[in-house]
Short mmCIF file of N, CA, C and O in Angstrom, two decimals:
data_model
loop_
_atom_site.label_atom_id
_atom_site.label_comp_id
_atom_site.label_asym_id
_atom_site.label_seq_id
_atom_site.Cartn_x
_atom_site.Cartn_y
_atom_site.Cartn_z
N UNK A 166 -3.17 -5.58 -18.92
CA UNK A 166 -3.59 -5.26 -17.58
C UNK A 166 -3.87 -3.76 -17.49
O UNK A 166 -3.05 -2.92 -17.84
N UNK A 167 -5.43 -3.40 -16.85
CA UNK A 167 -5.28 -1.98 -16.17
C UNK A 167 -5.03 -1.62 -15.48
O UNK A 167 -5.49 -2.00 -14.41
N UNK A 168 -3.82 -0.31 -15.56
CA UNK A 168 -3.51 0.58 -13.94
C UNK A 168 -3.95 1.58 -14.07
O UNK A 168 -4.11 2.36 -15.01
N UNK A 169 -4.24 1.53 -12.71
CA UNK A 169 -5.36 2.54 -12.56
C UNK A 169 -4.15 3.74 -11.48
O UNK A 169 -2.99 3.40 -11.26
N UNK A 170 -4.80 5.19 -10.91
CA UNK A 170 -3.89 5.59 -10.46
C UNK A 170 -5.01 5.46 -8.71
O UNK A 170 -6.23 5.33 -8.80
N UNK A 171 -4.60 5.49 -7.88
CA UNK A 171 -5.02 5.52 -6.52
C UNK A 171 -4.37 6.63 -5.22
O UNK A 171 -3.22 6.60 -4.78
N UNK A 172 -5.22 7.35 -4.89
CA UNK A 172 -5.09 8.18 -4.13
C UNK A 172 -5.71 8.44 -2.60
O UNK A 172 -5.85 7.32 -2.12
N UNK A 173 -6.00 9.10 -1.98
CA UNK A 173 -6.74 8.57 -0.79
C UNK A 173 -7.06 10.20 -0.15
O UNK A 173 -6.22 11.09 -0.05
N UNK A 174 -8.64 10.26 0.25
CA UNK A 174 -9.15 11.99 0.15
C UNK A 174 -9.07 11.68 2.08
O UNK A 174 -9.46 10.58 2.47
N UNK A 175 -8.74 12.32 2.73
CA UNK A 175 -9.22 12.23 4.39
C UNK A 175 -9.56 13.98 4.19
O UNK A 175 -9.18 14.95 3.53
N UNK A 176 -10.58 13.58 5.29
CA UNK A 176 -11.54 14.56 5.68
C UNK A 176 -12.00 14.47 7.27
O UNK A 176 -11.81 13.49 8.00
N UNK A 177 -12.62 15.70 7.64
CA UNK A 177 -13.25 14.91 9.05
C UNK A 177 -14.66 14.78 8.42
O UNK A 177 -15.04 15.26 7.35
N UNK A 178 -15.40 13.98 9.36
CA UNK A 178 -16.88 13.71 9.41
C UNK A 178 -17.77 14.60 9.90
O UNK A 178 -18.00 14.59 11.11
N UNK A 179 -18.44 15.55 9.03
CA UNK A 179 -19.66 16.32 9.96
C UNK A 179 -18.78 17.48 10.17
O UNK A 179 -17.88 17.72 9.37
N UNK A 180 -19.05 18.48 11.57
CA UNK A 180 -18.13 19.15 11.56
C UNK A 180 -17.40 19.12 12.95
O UNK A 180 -17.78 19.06 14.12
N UNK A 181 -16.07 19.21 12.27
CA UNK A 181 -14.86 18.94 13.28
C UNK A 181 -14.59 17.20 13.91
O UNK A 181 -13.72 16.88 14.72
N UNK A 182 -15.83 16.09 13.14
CA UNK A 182 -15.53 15.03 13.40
C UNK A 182 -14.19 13.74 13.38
O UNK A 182 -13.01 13.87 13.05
N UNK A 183 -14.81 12.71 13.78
CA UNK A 183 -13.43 11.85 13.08
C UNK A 183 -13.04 11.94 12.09
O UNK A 183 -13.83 12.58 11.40
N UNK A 184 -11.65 11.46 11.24
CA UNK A 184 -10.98 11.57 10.07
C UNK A 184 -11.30 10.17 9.67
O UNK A 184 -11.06 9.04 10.11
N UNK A 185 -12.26 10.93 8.16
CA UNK A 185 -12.46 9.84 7.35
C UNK A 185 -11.65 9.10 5.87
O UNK A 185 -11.70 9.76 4.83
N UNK A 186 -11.14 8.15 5.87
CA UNK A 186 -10.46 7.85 4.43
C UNK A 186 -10.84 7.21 3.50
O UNK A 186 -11.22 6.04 3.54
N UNK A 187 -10.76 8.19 2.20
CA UNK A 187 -11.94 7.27 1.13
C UNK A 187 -10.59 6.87 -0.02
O UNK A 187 -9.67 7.63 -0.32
N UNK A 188 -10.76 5.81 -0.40
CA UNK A 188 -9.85 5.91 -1.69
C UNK A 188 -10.42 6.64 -2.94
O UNK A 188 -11.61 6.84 -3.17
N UNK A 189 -9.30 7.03 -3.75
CA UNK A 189 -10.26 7.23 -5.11
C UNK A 189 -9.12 6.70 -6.24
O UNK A 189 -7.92 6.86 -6.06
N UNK A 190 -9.53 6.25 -7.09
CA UNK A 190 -9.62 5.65 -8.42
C UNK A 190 -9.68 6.49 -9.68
O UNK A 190 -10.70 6.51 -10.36
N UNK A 191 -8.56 7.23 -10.04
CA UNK A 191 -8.37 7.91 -11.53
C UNK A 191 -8.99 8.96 -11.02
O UNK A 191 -9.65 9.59 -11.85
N UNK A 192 -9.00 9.52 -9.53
CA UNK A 192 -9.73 10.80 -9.38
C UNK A 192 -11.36 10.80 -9.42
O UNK A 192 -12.10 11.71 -9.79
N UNK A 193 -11.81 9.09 -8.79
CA UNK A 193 -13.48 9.26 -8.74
C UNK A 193 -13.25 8.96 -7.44
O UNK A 193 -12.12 8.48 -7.32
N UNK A 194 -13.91 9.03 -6.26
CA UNK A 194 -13.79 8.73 -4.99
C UNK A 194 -14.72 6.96 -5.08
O UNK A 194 -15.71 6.67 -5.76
N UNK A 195 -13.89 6.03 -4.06
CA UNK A 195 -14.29 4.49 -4.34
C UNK A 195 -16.01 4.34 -4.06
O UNK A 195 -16.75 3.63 -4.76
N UNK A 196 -16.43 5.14 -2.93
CA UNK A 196 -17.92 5.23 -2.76
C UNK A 196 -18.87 5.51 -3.81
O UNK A 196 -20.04 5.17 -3.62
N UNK A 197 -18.44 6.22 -5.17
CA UNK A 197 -19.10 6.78 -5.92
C UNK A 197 -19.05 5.35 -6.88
O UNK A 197 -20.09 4.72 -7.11
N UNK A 198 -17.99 5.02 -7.31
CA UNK A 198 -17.66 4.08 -8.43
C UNK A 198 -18.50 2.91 -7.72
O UNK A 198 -19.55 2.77 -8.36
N UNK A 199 -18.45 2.05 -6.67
CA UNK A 199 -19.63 1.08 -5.88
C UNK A 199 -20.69 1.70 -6.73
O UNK A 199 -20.90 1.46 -7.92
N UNK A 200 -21.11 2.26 -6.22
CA UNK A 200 -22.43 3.05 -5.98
C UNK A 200 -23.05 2.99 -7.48
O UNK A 200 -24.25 2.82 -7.66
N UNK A 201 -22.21 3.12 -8.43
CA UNK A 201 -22.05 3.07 -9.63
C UNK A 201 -22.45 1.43 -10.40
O UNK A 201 -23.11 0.95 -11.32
N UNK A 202 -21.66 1.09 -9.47
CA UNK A 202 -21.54 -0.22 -10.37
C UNK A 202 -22.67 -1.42 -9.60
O UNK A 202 -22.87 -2.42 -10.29
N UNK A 203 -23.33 -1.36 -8.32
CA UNK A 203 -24.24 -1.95 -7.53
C UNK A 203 -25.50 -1.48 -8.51
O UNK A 203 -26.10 -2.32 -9.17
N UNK A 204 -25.95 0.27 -8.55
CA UNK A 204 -26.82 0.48 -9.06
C UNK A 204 -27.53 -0.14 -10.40
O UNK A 204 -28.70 -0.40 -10.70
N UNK A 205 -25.96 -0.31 -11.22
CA UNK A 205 -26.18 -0.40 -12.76
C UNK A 205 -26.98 -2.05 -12.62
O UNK A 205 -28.12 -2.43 -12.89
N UNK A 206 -25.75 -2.75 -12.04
CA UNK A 206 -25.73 -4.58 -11.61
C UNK A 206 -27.82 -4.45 -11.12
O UNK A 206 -28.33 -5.56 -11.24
N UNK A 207 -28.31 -3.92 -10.89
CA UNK A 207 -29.69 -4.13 -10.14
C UNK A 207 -29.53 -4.51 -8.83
O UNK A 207 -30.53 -5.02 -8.32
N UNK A 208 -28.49 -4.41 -8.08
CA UNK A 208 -28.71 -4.74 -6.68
C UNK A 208 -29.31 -3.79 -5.61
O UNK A 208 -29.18 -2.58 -5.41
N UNK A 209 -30.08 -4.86 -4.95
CA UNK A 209 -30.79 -4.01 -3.98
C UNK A 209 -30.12 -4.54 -2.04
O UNK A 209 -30.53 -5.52 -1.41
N UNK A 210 -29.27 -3.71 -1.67
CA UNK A 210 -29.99 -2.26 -1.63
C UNK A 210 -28.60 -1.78 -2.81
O UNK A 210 -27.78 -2.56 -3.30
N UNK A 211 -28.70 -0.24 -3.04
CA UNK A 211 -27.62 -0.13 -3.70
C UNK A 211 -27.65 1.60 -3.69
O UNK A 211 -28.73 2.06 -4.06
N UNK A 212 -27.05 2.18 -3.47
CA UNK A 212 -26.10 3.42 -3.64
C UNK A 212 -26.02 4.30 -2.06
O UNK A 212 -26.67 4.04 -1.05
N UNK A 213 -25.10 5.27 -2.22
CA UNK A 213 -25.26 5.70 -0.74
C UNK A 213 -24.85 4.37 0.69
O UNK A 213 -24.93 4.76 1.86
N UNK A 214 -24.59 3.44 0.51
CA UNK A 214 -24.57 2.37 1.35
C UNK A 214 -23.19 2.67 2.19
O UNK A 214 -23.24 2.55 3.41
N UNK A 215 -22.18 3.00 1.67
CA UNK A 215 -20.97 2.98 1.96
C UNK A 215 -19.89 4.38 2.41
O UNK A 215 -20.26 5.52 2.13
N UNK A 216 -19.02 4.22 2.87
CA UNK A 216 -18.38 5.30 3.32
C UNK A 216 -17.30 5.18 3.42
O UNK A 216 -16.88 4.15 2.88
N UNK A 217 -16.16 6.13 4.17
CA UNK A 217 -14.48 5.82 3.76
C UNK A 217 -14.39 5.14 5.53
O UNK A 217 -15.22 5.03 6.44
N UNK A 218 -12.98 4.80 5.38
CA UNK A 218 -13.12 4.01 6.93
C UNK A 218 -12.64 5.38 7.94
O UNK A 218 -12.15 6.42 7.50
N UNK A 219 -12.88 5.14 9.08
CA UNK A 219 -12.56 5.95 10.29
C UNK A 219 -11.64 5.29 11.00
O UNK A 219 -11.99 4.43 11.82
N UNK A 220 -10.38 5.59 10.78
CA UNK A 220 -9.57 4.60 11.74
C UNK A 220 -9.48 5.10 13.44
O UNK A 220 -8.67 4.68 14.27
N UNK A 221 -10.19 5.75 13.57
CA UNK A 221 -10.19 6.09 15.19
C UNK A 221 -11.35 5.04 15.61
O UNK A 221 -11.26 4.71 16.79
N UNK A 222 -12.32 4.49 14.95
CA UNK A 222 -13.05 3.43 15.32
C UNK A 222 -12.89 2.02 15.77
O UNK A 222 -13.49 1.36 16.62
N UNK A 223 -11.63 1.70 14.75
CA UNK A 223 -10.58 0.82 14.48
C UNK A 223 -9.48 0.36 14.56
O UNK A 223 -8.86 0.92 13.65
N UNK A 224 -8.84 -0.30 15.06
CA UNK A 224 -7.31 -0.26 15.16
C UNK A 224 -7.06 -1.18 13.91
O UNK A 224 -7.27 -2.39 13.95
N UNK A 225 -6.54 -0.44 12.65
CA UNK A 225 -6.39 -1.04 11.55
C UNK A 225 -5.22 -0.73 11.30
O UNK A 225 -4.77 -0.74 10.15
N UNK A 226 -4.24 -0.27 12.80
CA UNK A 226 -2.85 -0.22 12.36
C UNK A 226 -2.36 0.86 11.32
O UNK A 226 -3.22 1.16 10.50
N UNK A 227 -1.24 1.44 11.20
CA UNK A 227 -1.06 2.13 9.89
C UNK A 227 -1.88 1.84 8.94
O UNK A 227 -2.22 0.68 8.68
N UNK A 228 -2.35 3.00 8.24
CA UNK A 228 -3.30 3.09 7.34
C UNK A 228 -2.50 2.63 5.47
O UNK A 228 -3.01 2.21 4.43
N UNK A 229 -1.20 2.95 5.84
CA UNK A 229 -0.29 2.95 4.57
C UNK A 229 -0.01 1.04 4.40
O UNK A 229 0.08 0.31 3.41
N UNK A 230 0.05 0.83 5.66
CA UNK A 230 0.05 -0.80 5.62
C UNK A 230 -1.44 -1.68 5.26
O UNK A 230 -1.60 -2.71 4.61
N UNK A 231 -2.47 -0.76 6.03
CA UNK A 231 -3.39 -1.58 5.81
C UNK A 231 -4.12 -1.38 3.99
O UNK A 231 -4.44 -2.40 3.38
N UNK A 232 -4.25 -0.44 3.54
CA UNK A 232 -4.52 -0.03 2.28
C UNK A 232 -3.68 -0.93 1.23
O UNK A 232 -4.11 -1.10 0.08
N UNK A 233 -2.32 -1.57 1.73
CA UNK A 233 -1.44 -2.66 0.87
C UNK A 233 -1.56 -4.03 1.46
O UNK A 233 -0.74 -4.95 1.37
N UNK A 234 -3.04 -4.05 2.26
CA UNK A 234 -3.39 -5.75 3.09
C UNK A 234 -2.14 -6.12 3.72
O UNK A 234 -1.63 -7.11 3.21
N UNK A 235 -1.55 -5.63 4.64
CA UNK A 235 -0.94 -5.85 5.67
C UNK A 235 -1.14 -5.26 7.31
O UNK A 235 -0.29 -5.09 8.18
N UNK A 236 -2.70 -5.01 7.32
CA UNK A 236 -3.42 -4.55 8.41
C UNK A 236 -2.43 -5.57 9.53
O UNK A 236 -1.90 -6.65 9.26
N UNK A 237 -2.39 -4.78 10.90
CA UNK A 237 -2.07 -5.79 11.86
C UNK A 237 -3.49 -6.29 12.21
O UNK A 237 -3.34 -7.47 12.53
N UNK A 238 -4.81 -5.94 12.30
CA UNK A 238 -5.62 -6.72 12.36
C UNK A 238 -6.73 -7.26 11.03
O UNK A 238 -7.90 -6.88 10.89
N UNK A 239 -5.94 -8.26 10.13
CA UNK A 239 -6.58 -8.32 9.39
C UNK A 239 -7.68 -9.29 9.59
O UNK A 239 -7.66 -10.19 10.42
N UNK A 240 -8.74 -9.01 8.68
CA UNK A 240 -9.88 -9.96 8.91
C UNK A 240 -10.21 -11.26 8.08
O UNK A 240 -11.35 -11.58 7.74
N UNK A 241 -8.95 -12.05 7.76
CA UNK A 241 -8.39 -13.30 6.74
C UNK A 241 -8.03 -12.77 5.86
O UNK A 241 -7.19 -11.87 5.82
N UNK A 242 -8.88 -13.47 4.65
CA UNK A 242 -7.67 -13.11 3.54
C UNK A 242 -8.31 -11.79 2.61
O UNK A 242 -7.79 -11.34 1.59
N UNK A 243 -9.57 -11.30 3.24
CA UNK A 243 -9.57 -9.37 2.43
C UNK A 243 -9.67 -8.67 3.62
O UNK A 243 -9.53 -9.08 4.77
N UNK A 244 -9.93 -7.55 3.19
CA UNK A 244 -8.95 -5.98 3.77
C UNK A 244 -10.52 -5.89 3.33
O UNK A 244 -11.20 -6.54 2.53
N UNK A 245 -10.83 -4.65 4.34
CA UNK A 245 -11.98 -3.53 4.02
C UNK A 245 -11.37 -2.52 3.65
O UNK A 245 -10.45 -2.03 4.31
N UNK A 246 -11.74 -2.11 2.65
CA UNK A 246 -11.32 -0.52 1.68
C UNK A 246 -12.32 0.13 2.10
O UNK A 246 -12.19 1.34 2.27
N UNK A 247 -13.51 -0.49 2.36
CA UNK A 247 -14.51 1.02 2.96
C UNK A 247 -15.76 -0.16 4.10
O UNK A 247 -16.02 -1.34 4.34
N UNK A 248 -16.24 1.61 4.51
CA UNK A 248 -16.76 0.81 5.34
C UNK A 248 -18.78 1.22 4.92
O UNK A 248 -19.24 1.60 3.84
N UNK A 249 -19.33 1.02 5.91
CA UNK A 249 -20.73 1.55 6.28
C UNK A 249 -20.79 3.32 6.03
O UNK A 249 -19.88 4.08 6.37
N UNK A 250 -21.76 3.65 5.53
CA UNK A 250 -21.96 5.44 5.45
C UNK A 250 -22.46 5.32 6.84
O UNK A 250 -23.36 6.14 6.66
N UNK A 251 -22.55 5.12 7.55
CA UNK A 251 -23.38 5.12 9.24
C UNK A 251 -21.56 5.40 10.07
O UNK A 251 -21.49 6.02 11.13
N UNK A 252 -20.40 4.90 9.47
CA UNK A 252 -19.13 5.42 10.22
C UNK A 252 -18.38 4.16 10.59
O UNK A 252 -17.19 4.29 10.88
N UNK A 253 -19.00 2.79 10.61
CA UNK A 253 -19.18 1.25 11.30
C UNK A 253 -18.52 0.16 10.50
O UNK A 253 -19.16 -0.88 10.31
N UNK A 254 -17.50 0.26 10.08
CA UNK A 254 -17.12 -0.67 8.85
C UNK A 254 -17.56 -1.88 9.26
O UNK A 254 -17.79 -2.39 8.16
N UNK A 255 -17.89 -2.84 10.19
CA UNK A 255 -18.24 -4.07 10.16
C UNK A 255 -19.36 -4.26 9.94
O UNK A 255 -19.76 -5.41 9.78
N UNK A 256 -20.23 -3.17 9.87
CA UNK A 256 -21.78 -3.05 9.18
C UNK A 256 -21.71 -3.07 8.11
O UNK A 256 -22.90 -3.21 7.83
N UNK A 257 -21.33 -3.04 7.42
CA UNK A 257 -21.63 -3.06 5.61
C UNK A 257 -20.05 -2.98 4.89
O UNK A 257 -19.78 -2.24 3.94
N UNK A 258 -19.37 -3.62 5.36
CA UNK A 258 -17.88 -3.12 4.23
C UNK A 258 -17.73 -3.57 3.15
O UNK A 258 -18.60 -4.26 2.63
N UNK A 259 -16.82 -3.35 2.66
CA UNK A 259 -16.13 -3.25 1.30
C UNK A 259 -15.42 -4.05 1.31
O UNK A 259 -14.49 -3.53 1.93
N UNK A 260 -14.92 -5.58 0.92
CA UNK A 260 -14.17 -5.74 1.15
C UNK A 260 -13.05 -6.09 -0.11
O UNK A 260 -13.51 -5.94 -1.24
N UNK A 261 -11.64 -6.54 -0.03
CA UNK A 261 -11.22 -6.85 -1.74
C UNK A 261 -9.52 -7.44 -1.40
O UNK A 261 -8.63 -6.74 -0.92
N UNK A 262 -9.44 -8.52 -1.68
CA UNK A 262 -8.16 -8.98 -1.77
C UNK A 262 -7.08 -7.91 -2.10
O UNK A 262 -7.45 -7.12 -2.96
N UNK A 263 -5.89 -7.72 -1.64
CA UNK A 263 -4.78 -7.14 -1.54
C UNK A 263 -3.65 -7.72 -1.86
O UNK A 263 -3.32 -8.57 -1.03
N UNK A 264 -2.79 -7.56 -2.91
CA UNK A 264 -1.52 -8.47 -3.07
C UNK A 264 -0.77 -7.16 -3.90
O UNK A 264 -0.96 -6.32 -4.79
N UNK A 265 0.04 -7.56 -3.10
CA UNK A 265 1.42 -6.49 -3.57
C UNK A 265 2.56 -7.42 -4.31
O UNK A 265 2.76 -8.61 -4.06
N UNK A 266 3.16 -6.73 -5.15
CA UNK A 266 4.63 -6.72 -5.83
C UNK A 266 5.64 -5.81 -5.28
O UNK A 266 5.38 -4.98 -4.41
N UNK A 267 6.64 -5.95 -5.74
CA UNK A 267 7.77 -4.73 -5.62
C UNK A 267 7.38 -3.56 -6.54
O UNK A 267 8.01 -2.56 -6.20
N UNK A 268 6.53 -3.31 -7.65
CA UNK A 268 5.65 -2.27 -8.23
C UNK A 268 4.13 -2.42 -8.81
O UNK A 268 3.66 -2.18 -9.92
N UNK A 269 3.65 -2.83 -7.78
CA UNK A 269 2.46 -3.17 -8.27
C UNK A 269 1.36 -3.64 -7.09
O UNK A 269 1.36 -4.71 -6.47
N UNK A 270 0.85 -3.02 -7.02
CA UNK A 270 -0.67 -3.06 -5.96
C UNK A 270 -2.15 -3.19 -6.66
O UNK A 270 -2.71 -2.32 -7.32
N UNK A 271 -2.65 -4.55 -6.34
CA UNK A 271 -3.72 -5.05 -7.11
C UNK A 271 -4.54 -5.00 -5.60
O UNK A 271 -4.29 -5.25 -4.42
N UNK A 272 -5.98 -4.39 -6.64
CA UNK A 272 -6.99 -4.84 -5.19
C UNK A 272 -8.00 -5.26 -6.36
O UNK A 272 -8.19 -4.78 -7.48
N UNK A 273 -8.77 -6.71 -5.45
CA UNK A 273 -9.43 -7.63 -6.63
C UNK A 273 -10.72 -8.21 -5.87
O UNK A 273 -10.81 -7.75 -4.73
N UNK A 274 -11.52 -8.92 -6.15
CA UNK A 274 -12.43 -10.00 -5.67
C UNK A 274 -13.00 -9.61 -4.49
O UNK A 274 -12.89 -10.13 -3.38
N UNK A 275 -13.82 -8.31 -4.94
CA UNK A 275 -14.36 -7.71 -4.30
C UNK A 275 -15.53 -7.79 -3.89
O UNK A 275 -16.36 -7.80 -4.80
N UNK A 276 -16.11 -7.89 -2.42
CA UNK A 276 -17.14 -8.43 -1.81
C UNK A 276 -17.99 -7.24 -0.90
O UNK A 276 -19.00 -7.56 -0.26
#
């Protein structure tokens, strides 16, 4: 199995905007690695599509809960890890199954 390490960059949007949260992956931010892997795959549309979520848009509940798929509003059985580059996660998200262990956080089956 690969573990990977996961971290999470917040920023505001623009200047002085909402606080945005992107994950990143071994120190690549998750928008880039998509972007990466849509392009290579031939999908159209593909790069630039995506963005980190804005939870002031959202009530996605603690962010520490929802990032381990225990959003209080989850949307069945995946979690959006990111959303739309427009700020809109229900426009274009990310989405990816979430299952936790007592040491171990898998995000998988990603849509």
């Amino acid at each position: 199995m690969i573990s990977n390490q996961i971290r999470f960059d917040c920023h505001h949007r623009g200047d002085g905007g909402p606080l945005v949260v992107v994950p990143h992956i071994d120190g690549a931010p998750l928008t880039e690695l998509i972007d990466g892997f849509e392009i290579s795959a031939g999908m159209e549309p593909a790069g630039d599509a995506y963005g980190g979520l804005i939870p002031q848009f959202f009530r996605f509940g603690p962010m520490q809960d929802h990032f381990l798929g225990r959003s209080t509003s989850a949307m069945g059985p995946k979690t959006p890890v990111l959303g739309c580059e427009c700020g809109e996660w229900g426009c274009w998200p990310l989405m990816a199954r979430i299952t936790t262990t007592a040491d171990l956080v898998t995000w998988d089956a990603f849509e």
